């Protein structure tokens, strides 16, 4: 059971110019569902643990999920203890911009074993260009301070870096700036539903340039025995070792992992929390019924469409291509040429790592 919960809906204390979720919410009848009630949180936990087999993941995102306050997460833990009668493994995660992280937050997240995702866009210049506070000031220093507090408290955290036009040209600098944090995710910036190109939009060439700049540095550091994880590359290596990728964008098809909005509305994917794909509401329906609904089936089946280029590609086992990044009419992955260019240049080194680290 994997749920992504949005306790503050689209509410946020900073204004990221490229925010994909704000774009989604602007394409709904109701832009924000406000703050999640304790009743909705309790029902979500109760129904999830009733259906969980082996483990349950409660991942909190936004908007900004710390806006709801630390007491909300204390109640979460109470509900988990109350309803985990089957003794499944519970994993709690939270994705934050770090703006509100202080000593109390850091200690709480550490003491209760939350995995924290911290947004940090690689360089001060790139981060501050598109991640500004409500007064138009950059938030790099705030995010760095949050990282320091999390480290001091012993909290487990990773860094999520969105690749935009501003940092894609500086792959080596981004890697060397962030690698001290050890666990990194590089996410290509996603365009809005209108598909218009904006200043932050990531071109195919720039994405390929970024990957090709970062991977050799990652490769060399691994050979030197340094502890470094880059999610995309780690997943490629796992695929080459015969494992199933944990990144849904590499699986080749969609699944309903359950996005819970603040009012309890359920959607199949964080990239499709729109009216068209609303599955129901956790306050009214059970997860078995929600995930077996006609809308859920339609969502999954529509992801099986692939372009002819994908079907004949030598790298099809490595590149699932996130559905949100497929071109509407051809179903071709938008960054197809980027990934091909990267794999043409680095496949042998990826394979070498797969053999070395079985």
XYZ file of C-alpha atoms in Angstrom:
358
model
C 0.000 0.000 0.000
C 1.650 3.192 -1.232
C -0.121 6.496 -0.652
C 0.945 10.036 -1.453
C -0.954 12.396 0.846
C -1.391 16.133 0.308
C -2.465 17.448 3.731
C -2.255 21.094 2.613
C -3.474 20.567 -0.956
C -1.777 23.149 -3.226
C -1.071 25.615 -0.390
C 2.580 26.611 -0.169
C 4.758 29.186 1.560
C 7.011 29.763 -1.457
C 6.277 30.324 -5.143
C 8.201 28.022 -7.465
C 7.773 29.220 -11.002
C 7.786 25.693 -12.433
C 5.435 24.070 -9.859
C 3.670 21.252 -11.698
C 1.116 20.694 -8.942
C -0.077 24.283 -8.962
C -0.575 23.906 -12.709
C -2.687 20.788 -12.111
C -4.777 22.531 -9.475
C -5.370 25.470 -11.803
C -6.856 22.925 -14.199
C -9.373 21.661 -11.606
C -12.727 23.120 -10.611
C -11.413 23.397 -7.054
C -7.884 24.742 -6.921
C -7.224 24.067 -3.233
C -8.935 21.787 -0.737
C -7.345 23.576 2.216
C -6.059 21.608 5.192
C -6.784 17.939 5.861
C -8.940 17.211 8.903
C -8.004 14.692 11.582
C -11.053 12.651 10.579
C -9.828 12.295 6.990
C -6.311 11.476 8.160
C -7.615 8.814 10.552
C -9.791 7.171 7.901
C -6.911 7.210 5.420
C -4.593 5.459 7.869
C -7.272 3.014 9.044
C -8.338 1.947 5.540
C -4.762 1.785 4.264
C -3.618 -0.497 7.077
C -6.684 -2.692 6.622
C -5.604 -3.286 3.004
C -1.829 -3.324 3.416
C 0.037 -6.547 2.799
C 3.524 -6.505 4.265
C 4.116 -2.757 4.228
C 2.427 0.624 4.013
C 4.033 3.848 2.785
C 2.558 7.197 3.815
C 4.301 9.884 1.777
C 3.411 13.515 2.467
C 3.775 16.180 -0.207
C 2.101 19.392 -1.241
C 2.006 22.200 -1.773
C 4.109 22.325 1.375
C 3.149 19.606 3.888
C 4.827 21.220 6.917
C 2.288 24.087 6.777
C -0.250 21.909 8.573
C 1.962 21.832 11.654
C 3.915 19.223 13.551
C 0.958 18.136 15.701
C -0.743 16.713 12.592
C 2.124 14.245 12.195
C 2.047 13.375 15.894
C -1.581 12.380 15.420
C -0.559 10.406 12.326
C 1.737 8.301 14.509
C -1.053 7.770 17.023
C -3.397 6.525 14.282
C -0.706 4.239 12.883
C -0.177 2.645 16.284
C -3.912 2.305 16.801
C -4.766 0.651 13.496
C -1.653 -1.390 12.678
C -3.204 -4.563 14.058
C -1.568 -6.680 11.347
C 1.911 -5.398 12.274
C 2.821 -4.338 8.749
C 5.989 -2.332 8.173
C 5.125 1.374 8.100
C 7.280 3.879 6.222
C 6.629 7.597 6.608
C 8.165 10.133 4.230
C 7.792 13.868 3.728
C 8.867 16.112 0.848
C 9.583 19.682 1.922
C 11.058 22.942 0.704
C 12.710 23.227 4.137
C 11.364 26.703 4.820
C 9.783 25.800 8.175
C 12.308 23.192 9.284
C 13.727 24.158 12.673
C 15.295 22.209 15.523
C 11.943 20.847 16.716
C 10.938 19.628 13.259
C 14.353 18.069 12.616
C 14.334 16.217 15.941
C 10.769 14.976 15.405
C 11.512 13.681 11.901
C 14.675 11.977 13.114
C 13.177 10.456 16.273
C 10.224 9.047 14.329
C 12.246 7.776 11.365
C 10.671 9.879 8.629
C 12.562 9.818 5.350
C 12.805 13.473 4.338
C 13.022 14.732 0.766
C 14.494 18.228 0.599
C 14.176 20.349 -2.542
C 17.507 21.885 -3.511
C 18.139 22.812 -7.138
C 21.859 22.275 -7.355
C 23.310 25.768 -7.397
C 22.401 28.979 -5.569
C 21.829 30.809 -8.854
C 19.534 28.169 -10.378
C 17.637 27.538 -7.147
C 16.979 31.215 -6.430
C 15.966 31.859 -10.031
C 12.824 29.723 -9.831
C 12.296 28.959 -6.119
C 11.378 32.270 -4.473
C 9.509 33.157 -1.278
C 6.357 35.271 -1.214
C 8.481 38.440 -1.254
C 10.345 37.386 -4.376
C 13.557 36.438 -2.557
C 15.520 33.263 -3.237
C 15.185 30.360 -0.787
C 18.576 28.661 -1.216
C 19.898 29.689 2.208
C 16.724 28.469 3.928
C 16.978 25.080 2.217
C 20.664 24.745 3.120
C 19.888 25.585 6.736
C 17.225 22.872 6.755
C 19.785 20.359 5.481
C 22.179 21.324 8.274
C 19.446 20.907 10.910
C 18.423 17.524 9.523
C 22.041 16.370 9.513
C 22.617 17.555 13.072
C 19.495 15.741 14.267
C 20.501 12.540 12.498
C 17.442 12.561 10.241
C 17.553 10.454 7.084
C 17.088 12.704 4.069
C 17.708 12.939 0.371
C 17.877 15.864 -2.023
C 15.449 16.366 -4.876
C 16.859 18.580 -7.612
C 14.622 19.699 -10.473
C 16.592 20.021 -13.707
C 15.688 23.247 -15.484
C 17.262 25.340 -18.219
C 19.135 27.186 -15.450
C 21.079 24.250 -13.990
C 21.171 21.719 -16.865
C 24.184 23.490 -18.355
C 26.157 23.066 -15.113
C 25.952 19.329 -14.476
C 29.417 19.027 -12.966
C 28.861 21.965 -10.608
C 25.430 20.645 -9.569
C 26.869 17.208 -8.807
C 29.862 18.524 -6.863
C 27.631 20.888 -4.870
C 25.092 18.233 -3.909
C 27.098 15.022 -3.592
C 27.899 15.645 0.094
C 24.209 14.925 0.738
C 24.812 11.402 -0.659
C 21.256 10.571 -1.793
C 20.150 12.547 -4.838
C 17.188 12.623 -7.199
C 17.424 14.542 -10.465
C 13.955 15.216 -11.896
C 13.507 16.768 -15.359
C 11.325 19.853 -15.143
C 7.826 19.160 -16.411
C 5.933 21.588 -18.640
C 2.349 22.548 -17.894
C -0.741 20.931 -19.391
C -0.739 23.625 -22.068
C 2.679 22.299 -23.241
C 3.963 25.834 -23.731
C 7.704 26.340 -23.452
C 8.797 28.759 -20.765
C 12.121 30.126 -19.554
C 12.631 27.191 -17.190
C 11.696 24.494 -19.754
C 14.273 21.763 -20.232
C 15.340 21.001 -23.797
C 16.211 17.505 -24.996
C 19.796 18.484 -25.719
C 20.290 20.118 -22.336
C 18.908 17.103 -20.481
C 21.276 14.790 -22.369
C 24.144 17.180 -21.657
C 23.313 17.158 -17.953
C 23.125 13.363 -17.659
C 26.342 12.893 -19.605
C 28.137 15.406 -17.370
C 26.932 13.870 -14.093
C 27.194 10.138 -14.730
C 31.009 9.873 -15.167
C 31.461 11.696 -11.850
C 29.037 9.311 -10.135
C 30.849 6.347 -11.745
C 34.276 7.488 -10.569
C 33.076 8.168 -7.039
C 31.520 4.712 -6.782
C 34.766 3.124 -7.911
C 36.583 5.096 -5.214
C 34.221 3.633 -2.626
C 32.361 6.873 -1.915
C 28.779 6.558 -0.721
C 26.680 8.205 -3.401
C 23.228 7.388 -4.747
C 21.524 8.925 -7.766
C 18.075 7.442 -8.092
C 17.862 7.309 -11.899
C 21.273 5.692 -12.320
C 20.673 3.298 -9.426
C 17.474 2.152 -11.130
C 19.230 1.626 -14.449
C 21.771 -0.559 -12.692
C 19.029 -2.535 -10.946
C 17.298 -3.188 -14.285
C 20.568 -4.454 -15.758
C 20.858 -6.774 -12.773
C 17.418 -8.221 -13.499
C 15.491 -6.305 -10.859
C 12.205 -4.453 -11.225
C 12.776 -0.661 -11.132
C 11.284 1.140 -8.142
C 10.814 4.326 -10.196
C 7.367 4.172 -11.764
C 8.585 6.216 -14.740
C 10.869 3.338 -15.752
C 8.310 0.553 -15.481
C 6.806 1.157 -18.919
C 3.257 1.425 -17.618
C 1.287 3.257 -14.953
C -0.147 1.965 -11.706
C -2.562 3.556 -9.244
C -0.475 4.362 -6.197
C -3.086 6.606 -4.611
C -2.821 10.373 -4.242
C -4.980 11.612 -1.365
C -5.985 15.266 -1.510
C -6.742 17.268 1.638
C -10.506 16.652 1.355
C -9.976 12.903 0.888
C -10.316 12.872 -2.909
C -8.241 10.089 -4.448
C -6.347 10.225 -7.745
C -4.173 7.605 -9.470
C -0.994 9.686 -9.842
C 0.596 12.915 -8.660
C 0.806 14.105 -12.270
C -2.901 13.468 -12.855
C -4.683 14.892 -9.787
C -7.298 16.429 -12.046
C -11.083 16.158 -12.201
C -10.956 13.719 -15.123
C -9.009 11.170 -13.095
C -10.677 11.485 -9.685
C -11.317 7.939 -8.419
C -13.520 8.794 -5.439
C -13.051 9.857 -1.833
C -11.412 7.965 1.012
C -14.103 9.234 3.388
C -16.696 7.299 1.384
C -14.889 4.437 -0.357
C -12.412 1.680 0.460
C -9.107 1.414 -1.372
C -10.024 -1.890 -3.000
C -13.058 -0.283 -4.631
C -11.150 2.891 -5.557
C -8.332 1.019 -7.298
C -10.768 -1.319 -9.065
C -12.937 1.503 -10.407
C -13.521 2.010 -14.127
C -11.521 5.251 -13.983
C -8.549 3.465 -12.417
C -8.679 0.725 -15.055
C -8.913 3.305 -17.836
C -5.930 5.171 -16.409
C -3.763 2.059 -16.317
C -4.795 0.720 -19.737
C -4.221 4.053 -21.465
C -0.580 3.985 -20.307
C 0.099 0.854 -22.379
C 0.048 2.870 -25.599
C 3.556 3.207 -27.007
C 5.039 4.685 -30.145
C 6.488 2.418 -32.805
C 9.903 3.896 -32.012
C 9.602 2.679 -28.412
C 8.639 -0.840 -29.461
C 11.717 -1.229 -31.656
C 14.224 0.632 -29.459
C 17.268 -1.272 -28.233
C 16.958 0.514 -24.884
C 13.247 -0.188 -24.330
C 13.985 -2.283 -21.214
C 15.736 0.671 -19.591
C 13.501 3.533 -20.669
C 9.861 3.315 -19.659
C 9.279 6.997 -20.239
C 6.886 8.654 -17.800
C 3.431 8.896 -19.363
C 3.138 12.589 -18.487
C 6.202 13.174 -20.667
C 4.847 11.356 -23.706
C 3.751 13.342 -26.719
C -0.034 13.213 -26.937
C -0.442 12.126 -30.550
C 2.565 9.854 -31.080
C 3.013 8.558 -27.488
C 6.743 9.064 -27.991
C 8.685 9.891 -24.828
C 9.617 13.571 -24.928
C 13.177 12.884 -23.786
C 13.689 9.859 -26.025
C 16.654 11.421 -27.821
C 18.136 12.565 -24.488
C 18.099 9.075 -23.003
C 19.398 7.511 -26.219
C 22.300 9.951 -26.333
C 23.079 9.236 -22.668
C 22.901 5.449 -23.046
C 24.861 5.422 -26.314
C 27.682 7.092 -24.429
C 27.424 5.410 -21.028
C 25.786 1.985 -21.405
C 29.040 0.061 -21.010
C 29.863 1.900 -17.787
C 26.359 1.242 -16.437
C 26.765 -2.427 -17.269
C 30.153 -2.438 -15.571
C 28.573 -1.115 -12.371
C 25.805 -3.710 -12.597
C 28.406 -6.466 -12.747
C 30.591 -4.988 -10.002
C 27.816 -4.404 -7.488
C 25.691 -7.560 -7.762
